[in-house]
Coordinates of N, CA, C and O in Angstrom, one line a residue:
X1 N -22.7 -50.1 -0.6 CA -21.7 -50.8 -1.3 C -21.9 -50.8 -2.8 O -23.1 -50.8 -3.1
X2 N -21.0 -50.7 -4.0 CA -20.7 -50.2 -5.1 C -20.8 -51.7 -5.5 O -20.3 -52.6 -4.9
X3 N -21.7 -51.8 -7.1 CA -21.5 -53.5 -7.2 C -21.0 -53.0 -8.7 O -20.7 -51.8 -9.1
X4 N -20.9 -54.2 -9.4 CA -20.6 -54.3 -11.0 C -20.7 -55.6 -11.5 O -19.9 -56.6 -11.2
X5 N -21.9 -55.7 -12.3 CA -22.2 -57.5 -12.6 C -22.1 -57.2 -14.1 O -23.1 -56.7 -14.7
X6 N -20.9 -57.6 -14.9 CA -21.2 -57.7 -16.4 C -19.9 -59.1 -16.4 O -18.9 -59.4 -15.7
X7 N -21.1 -60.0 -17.8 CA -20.0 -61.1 -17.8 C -19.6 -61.1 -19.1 O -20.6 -60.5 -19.7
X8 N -18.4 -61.5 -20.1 CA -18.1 -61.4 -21.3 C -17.7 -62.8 -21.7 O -16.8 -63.3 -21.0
X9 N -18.5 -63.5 -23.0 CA -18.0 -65.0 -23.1 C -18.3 -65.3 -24.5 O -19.4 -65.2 -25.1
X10 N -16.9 -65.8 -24.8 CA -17.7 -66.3 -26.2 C -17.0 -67.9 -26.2 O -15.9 -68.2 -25.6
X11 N -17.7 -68.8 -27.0 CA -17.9 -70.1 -26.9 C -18.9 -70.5 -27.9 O -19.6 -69.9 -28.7
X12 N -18.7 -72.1 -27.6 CA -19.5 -73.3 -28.7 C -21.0 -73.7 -27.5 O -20.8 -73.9 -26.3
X13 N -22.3 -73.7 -28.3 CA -22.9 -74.3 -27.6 C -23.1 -75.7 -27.5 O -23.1 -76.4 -28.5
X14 N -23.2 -76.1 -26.3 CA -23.0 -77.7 -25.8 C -24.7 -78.4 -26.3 O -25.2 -79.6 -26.4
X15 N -25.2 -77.4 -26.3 CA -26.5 -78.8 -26.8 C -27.4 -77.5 -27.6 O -26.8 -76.4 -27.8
X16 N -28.8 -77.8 -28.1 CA -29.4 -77.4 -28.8 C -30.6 -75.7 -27.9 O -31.5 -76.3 -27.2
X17 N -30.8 -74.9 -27.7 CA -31.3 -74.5 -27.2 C -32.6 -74.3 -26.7 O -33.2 -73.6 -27.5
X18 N -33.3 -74.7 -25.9 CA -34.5 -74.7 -25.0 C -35.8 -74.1 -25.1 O -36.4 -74.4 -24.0
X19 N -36.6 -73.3 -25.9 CA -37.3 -72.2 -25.8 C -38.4 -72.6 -25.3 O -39.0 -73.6 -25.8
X20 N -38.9 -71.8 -24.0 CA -40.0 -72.1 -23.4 C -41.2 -70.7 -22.9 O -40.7 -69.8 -22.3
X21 N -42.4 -70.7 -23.2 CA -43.2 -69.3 -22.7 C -43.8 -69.6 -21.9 O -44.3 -70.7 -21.8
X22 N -43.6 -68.4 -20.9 CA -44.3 -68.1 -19.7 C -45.8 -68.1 -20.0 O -46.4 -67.9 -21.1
X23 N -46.2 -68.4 -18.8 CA -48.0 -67.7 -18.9 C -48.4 -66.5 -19.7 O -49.4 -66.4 -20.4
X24 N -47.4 -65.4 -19.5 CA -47.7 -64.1 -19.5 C -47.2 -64.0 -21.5 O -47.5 -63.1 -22.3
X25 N -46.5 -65.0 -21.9 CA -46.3 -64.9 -23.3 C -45.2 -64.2 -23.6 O -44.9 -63.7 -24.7
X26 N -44.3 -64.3 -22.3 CA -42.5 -63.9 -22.4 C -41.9 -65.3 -22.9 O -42.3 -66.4 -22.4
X27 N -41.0 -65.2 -23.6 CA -40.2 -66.4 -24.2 C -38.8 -66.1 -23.4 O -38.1 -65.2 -23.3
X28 N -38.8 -67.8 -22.8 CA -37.1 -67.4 -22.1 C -36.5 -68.9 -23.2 O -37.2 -69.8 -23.6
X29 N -35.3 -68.6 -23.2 CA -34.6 -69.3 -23.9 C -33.5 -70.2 -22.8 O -33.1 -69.3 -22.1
X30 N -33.0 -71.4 -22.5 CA -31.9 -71.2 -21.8 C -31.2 -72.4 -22.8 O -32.0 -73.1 -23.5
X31 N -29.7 -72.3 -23.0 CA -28.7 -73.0 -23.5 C -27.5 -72.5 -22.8 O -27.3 -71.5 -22.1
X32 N -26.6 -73.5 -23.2 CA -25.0 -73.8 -22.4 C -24.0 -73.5 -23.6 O -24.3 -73.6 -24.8
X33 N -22.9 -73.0 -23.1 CA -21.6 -72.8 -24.0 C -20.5 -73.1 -23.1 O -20.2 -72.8 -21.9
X34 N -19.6 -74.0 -24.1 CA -18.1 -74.3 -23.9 C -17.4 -73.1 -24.2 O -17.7 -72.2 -25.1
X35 N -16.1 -73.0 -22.9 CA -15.0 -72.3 -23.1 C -13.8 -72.9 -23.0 O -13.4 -73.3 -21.9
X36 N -12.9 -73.1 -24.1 CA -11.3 -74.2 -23.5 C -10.3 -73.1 -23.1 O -10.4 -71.9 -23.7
X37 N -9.6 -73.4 -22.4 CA -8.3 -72.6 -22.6 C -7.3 -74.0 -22.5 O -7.3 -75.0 -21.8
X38 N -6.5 -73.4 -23.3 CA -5.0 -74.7 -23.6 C -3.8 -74.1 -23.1 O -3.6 -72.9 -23.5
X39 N -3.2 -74.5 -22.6 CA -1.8 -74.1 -22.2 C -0.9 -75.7 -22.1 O -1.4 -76.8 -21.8
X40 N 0.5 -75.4 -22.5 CA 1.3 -76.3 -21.6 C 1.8 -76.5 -20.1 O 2.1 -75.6 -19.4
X41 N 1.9 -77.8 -19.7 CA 1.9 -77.7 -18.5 C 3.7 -78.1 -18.5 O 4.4 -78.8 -19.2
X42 N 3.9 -77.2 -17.5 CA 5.7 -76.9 -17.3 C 6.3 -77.8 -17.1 O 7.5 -77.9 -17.4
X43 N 5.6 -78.9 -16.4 CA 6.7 -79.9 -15.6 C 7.5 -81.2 -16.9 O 8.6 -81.6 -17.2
X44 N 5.5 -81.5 -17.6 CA 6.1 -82.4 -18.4 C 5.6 -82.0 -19.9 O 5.3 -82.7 -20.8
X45 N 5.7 -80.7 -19.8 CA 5.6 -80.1 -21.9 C 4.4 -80.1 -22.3 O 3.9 -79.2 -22.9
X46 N 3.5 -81.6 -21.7 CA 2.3 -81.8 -22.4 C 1.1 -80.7 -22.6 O 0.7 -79.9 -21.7
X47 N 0.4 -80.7 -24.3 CA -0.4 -79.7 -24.0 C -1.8 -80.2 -23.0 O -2.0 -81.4 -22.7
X48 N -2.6 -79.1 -22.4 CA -3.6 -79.5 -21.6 C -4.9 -78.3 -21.4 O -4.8 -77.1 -21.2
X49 N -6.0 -79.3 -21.4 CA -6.8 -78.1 -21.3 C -7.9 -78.0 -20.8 O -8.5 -79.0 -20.5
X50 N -8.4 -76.8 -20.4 CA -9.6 -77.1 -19.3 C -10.7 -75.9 -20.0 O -10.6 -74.7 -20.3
X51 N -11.7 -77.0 -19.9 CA -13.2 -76.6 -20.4 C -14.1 -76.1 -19.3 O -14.4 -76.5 -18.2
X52 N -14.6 -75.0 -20.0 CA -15.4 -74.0 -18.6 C -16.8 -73.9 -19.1 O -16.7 -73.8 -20.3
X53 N -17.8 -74.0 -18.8 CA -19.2 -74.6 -19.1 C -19.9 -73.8 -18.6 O -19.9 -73.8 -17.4
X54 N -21.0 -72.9 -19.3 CA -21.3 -72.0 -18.4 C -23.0 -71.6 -18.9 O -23.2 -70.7 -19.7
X55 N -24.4 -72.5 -18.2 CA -25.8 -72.1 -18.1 C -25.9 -70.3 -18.7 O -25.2 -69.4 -18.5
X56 N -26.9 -70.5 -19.4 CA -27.1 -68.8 -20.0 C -29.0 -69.0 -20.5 O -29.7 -70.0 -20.9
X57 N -29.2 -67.8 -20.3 CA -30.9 -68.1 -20.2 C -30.8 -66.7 -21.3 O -29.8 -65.9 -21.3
X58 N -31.9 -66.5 -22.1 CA -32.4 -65.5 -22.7 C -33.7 -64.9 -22.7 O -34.5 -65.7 -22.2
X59 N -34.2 -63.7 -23.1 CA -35.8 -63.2 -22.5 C -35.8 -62.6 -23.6 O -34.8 -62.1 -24.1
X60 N -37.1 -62.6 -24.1 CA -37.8 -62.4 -25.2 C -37.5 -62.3 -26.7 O -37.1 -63.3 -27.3
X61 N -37.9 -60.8 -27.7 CA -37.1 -61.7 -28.8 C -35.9 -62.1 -29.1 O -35.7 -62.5 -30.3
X62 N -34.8 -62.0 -27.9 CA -34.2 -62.6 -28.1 C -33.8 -63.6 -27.8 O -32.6 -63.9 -28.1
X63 N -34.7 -64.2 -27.2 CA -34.5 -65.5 -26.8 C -35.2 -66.6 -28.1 O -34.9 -67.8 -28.2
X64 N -36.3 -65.8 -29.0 CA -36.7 -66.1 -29.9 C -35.2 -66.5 -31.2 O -34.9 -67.5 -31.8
X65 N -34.5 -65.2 -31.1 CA -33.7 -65.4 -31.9 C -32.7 -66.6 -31.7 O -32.5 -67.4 -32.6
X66 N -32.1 -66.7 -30.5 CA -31.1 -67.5 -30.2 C -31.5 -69.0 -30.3 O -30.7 -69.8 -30.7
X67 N -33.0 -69.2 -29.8 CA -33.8 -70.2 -30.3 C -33.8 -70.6 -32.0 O -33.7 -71.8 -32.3
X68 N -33.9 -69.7 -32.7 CA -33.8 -69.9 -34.3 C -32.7 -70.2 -35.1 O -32.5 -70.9 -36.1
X69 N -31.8 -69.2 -34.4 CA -30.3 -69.3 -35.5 C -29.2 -69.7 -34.9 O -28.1 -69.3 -35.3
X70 N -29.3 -70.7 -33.6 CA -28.4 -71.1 -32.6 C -28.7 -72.9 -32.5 O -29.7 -73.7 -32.3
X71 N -27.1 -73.2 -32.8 CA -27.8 -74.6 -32.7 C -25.9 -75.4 -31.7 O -24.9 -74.8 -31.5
X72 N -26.4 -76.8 -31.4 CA -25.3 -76.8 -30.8 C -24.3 -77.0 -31.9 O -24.4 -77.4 -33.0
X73 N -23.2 -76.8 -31.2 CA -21.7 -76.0 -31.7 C -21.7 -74.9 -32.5 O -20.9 -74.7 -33.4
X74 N -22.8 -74.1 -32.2 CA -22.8 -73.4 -33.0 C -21.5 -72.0 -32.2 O -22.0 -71.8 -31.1
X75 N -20.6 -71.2 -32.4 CA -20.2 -70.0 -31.9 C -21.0 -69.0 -31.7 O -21.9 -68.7 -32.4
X76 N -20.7 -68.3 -30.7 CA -21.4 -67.4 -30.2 C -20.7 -65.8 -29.2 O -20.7 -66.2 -28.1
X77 N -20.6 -65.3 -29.1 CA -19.9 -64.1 -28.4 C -20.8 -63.5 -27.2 O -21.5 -62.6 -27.8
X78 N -21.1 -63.5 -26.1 CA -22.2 -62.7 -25.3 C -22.1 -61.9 -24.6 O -21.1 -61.2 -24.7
X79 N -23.0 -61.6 -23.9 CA -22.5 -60.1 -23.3 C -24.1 -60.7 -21.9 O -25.3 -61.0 -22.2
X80 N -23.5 -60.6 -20.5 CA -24.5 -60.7 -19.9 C -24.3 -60.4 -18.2 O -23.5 -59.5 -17.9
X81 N -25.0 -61.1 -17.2 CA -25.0 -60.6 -16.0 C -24.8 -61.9 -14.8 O -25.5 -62.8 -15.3
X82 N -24.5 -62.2 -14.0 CA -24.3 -63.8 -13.2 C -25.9 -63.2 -12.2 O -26.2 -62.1 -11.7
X83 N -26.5 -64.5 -12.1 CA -27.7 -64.5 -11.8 C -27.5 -65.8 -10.8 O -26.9 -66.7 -11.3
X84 N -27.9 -65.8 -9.6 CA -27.4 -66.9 -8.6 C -29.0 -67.8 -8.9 O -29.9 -67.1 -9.3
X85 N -29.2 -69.1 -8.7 CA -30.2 -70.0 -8.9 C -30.1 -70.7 -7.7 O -29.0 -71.2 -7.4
X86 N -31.6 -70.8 -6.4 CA -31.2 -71.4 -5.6 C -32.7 -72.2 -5.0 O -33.7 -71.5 -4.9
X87 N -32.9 -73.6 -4.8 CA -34.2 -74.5 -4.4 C -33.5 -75.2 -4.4 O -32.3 -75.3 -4.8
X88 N -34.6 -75.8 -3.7 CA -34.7 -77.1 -2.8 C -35.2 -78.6 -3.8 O -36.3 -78.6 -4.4
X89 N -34.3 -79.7 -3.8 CA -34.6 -80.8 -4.9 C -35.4 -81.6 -4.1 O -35.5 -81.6 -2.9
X90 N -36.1 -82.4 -5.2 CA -37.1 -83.4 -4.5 C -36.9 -83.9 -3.3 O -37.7 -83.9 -2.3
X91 N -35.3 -84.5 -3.4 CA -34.8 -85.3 -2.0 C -34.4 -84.5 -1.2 O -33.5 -84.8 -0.5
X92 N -35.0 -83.0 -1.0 CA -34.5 -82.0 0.3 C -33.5 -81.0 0.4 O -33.3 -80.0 1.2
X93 N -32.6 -81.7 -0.7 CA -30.9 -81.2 -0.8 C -31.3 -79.6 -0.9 O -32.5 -79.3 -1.1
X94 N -30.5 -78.8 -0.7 CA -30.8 -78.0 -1.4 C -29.5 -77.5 -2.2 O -28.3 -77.6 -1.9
X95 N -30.2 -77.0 -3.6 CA -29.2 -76.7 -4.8 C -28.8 -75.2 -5.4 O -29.6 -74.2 -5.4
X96 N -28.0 -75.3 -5.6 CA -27.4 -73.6 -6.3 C -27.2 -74.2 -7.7 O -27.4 -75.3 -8.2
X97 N -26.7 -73.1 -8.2 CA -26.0 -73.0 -9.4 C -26.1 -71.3 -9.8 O -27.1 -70.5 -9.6
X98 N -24.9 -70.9 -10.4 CA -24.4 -69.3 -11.2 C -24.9 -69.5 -12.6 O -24.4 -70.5 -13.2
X99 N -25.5 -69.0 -12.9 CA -26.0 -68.5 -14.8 C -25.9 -67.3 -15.3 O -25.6 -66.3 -14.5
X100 N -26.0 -67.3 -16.5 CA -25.7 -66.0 -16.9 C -27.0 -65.4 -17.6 O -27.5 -65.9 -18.6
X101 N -27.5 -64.2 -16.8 CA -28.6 -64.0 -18.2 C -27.7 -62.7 -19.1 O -27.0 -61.8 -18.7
X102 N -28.2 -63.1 -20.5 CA -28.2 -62.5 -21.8 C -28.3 -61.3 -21.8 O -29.4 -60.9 -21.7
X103 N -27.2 -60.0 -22.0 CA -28.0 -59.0 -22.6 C -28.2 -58.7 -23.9 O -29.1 -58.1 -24.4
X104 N -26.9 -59.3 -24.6 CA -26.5 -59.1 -26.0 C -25.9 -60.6 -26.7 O -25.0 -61.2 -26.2
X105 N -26.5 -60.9 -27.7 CA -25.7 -62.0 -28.1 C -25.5 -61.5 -29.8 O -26.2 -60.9 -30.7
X106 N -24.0 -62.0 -29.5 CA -23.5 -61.9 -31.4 C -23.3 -63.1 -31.9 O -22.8 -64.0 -31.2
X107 N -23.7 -63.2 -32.8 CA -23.7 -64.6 -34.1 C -22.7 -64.3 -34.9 O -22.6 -63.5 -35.8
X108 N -21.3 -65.7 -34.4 CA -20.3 -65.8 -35.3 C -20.1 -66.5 -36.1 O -20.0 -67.7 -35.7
X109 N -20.0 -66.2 -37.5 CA -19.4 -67.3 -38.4 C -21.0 -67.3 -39.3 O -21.9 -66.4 -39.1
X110 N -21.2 -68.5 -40.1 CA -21.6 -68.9 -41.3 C -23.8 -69.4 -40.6 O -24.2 -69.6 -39.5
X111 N -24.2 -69.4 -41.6 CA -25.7 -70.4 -41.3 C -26.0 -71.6 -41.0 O -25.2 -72.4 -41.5
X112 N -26.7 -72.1 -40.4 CA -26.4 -73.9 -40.0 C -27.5 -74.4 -41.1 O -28.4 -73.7 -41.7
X113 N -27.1 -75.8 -41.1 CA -27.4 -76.8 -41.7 C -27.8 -76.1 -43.4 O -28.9 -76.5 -43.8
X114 N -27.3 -75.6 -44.1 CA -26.8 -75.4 -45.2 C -27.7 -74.4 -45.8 O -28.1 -74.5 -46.9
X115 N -28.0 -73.6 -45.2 CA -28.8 -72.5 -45.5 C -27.9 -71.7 -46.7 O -26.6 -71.6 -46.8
X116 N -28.7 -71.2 -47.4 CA -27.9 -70.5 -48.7 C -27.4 -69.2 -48.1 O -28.1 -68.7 -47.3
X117 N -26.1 -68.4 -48.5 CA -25.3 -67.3 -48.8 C -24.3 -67.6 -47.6 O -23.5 -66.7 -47.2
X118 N -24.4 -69.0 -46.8 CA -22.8 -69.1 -46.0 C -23.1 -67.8 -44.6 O -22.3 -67.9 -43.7
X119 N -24.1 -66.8 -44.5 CA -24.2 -66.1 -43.3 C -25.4 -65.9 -42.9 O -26.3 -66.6 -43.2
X120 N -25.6 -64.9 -42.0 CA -27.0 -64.7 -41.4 C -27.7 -63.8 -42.2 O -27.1 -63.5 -43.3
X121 N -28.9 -63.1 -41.9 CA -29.7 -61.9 -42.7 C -28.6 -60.8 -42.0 O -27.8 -60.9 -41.1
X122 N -28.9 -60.1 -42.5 CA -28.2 -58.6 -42.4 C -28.7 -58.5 -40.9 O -27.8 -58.7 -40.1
X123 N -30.1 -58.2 -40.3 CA -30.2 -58.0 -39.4 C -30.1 -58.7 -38.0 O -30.4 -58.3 -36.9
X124 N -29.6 -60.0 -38.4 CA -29.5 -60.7 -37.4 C -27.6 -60.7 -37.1 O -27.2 -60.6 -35.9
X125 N -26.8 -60.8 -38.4 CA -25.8 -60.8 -38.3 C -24.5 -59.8 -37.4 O -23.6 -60.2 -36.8
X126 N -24.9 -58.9 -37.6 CA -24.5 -57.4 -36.5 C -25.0 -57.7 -35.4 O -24.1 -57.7 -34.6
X127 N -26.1 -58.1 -34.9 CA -26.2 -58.5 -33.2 C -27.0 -57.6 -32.6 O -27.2 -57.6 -31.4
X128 N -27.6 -56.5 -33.7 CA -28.5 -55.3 -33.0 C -29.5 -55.5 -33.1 O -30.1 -54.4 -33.1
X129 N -30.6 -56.7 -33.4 CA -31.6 -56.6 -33.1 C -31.8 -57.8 -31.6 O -32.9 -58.1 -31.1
X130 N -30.4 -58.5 -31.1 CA -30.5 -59.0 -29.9 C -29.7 -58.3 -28.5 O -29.5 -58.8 -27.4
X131 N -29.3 -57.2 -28.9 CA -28.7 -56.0 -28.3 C -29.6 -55.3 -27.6 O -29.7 -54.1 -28.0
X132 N -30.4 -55.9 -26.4 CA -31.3 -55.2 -25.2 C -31.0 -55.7 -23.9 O -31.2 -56.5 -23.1
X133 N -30.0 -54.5 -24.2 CA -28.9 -54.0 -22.5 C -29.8 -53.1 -22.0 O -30.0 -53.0 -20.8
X134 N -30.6 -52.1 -22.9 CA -31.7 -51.0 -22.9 C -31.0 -49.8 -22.8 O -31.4 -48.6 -22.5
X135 N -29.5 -50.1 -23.1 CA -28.9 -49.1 -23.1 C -28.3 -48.3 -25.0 O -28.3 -49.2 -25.9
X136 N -28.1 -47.4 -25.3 CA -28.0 -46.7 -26.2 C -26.6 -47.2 -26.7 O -26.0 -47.6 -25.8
X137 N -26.1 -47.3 -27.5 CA -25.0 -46.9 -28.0 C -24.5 -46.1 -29.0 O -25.4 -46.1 -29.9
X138 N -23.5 -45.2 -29.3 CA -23.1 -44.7 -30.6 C -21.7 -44.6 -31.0 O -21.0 -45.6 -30.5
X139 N -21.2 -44.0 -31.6 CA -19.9 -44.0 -31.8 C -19.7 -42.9 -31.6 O -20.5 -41.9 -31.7
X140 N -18.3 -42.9 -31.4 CA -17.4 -41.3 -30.7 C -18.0 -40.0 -31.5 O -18.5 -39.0 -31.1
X141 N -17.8 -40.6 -33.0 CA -18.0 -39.4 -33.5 C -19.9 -38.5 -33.9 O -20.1 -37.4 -34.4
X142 N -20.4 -39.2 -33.4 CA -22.0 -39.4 -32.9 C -22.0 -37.9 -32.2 O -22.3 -36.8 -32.7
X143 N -21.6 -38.1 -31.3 CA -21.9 -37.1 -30.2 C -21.0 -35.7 -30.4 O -20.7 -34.8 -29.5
X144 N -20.6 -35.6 -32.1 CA -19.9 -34.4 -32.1 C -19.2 -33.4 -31.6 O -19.2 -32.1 -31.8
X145 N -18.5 -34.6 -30.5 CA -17.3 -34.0 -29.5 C -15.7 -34.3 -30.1 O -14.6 -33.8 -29.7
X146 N -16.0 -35.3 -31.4 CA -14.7 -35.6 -31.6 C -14.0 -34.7 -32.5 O -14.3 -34.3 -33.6
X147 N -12.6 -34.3 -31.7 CA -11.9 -32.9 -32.1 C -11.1 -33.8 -33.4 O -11.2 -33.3 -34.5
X148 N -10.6 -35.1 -33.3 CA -9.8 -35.5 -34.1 C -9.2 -35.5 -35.4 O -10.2 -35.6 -36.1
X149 N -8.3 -35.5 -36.1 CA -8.6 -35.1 -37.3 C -7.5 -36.2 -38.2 O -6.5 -36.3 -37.5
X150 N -7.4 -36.6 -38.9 CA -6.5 -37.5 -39.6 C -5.2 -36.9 -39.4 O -4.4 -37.9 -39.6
X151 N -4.4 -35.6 -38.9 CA -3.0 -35.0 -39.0 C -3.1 -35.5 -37.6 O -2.0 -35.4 -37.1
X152 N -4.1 -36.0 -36.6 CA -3.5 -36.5 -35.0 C -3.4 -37.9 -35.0 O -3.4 -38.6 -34.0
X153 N -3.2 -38.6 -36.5 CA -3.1 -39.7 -36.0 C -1.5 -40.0 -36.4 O -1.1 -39.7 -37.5
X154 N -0.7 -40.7 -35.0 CA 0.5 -41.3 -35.0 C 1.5 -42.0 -36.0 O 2.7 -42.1 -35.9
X155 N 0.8 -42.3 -37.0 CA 1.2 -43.1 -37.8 C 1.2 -42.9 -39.4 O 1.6 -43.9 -40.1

């Protein structure tokens, strides 16, 4: 059977972020993000909206990162995978919950709490040094296959 687990979300974080190390001296991060969507509702005009709330864990330096330049409400854009969570609570019950772990996170908008130049460092800002999907990326024209030329474009 053929699977496909990628999740795409961007949102406000709901609280401050978590950073905790393993024995082994891996840093996982976990924090939460709001999602609203607003629509009117048809019958009686009013606007209305429903908030979607969604656990997200981070591993290593980037979980360092998200830990340092991530605060709540802060915006955020991610890029990750749904990870099922499942034990047994004190009183027996037993509990689930869906999370998301992290492959990529981008940092939107300005510095918190009034850090000078209004943005991030260069290298934090672009999102490529918390960009460990472990996969490559380039641009089309990278791979000097692209025939294209300014007289093919439409417009």
């Amino acid at each position: 059977m053929a699977s496909f687990n990628k999740v795409i979300l961007m949102g406000n974080l709901t609280r401050d972020p978590e950073m905790k190390y393993l024995p082994s001296g891996t840093a996982v991060t976990n924090f939460a993000i709001a999602m609203s969507d607003r629509y009117t509702d048809r019958q009686t005009g009013e606007q209305k909206e429903n908030v979607c709330f969604v656990d997200l864990e981070a591993w290593d330096r980037q979980a360092e990162i998200v830990n340092e330049y991530l605060s709540k409400g802060s915006p955020v854009f991610i890029e990750g995978s749904l990870r099922y969570d499942s034990w047994e609570a004190e009183d027996g019950t037993k509990r689930s919950r869906l999370k998301v772990r992290v492959f990529r996170v981008q940092l939107i908008g300005g510095r918190r709490d009034g850090d000078e130049a209004g943005s991030y460092p260069d290298n934090a800002s672009s999102g490529t040094p918390m960009e460990q999907s472990g996969g490559q990326t380039s641009s089309p024209s990278e791979g000097g296959n692209d025939s294209s030329t300014e007289d093919d474009i439409p417009f």
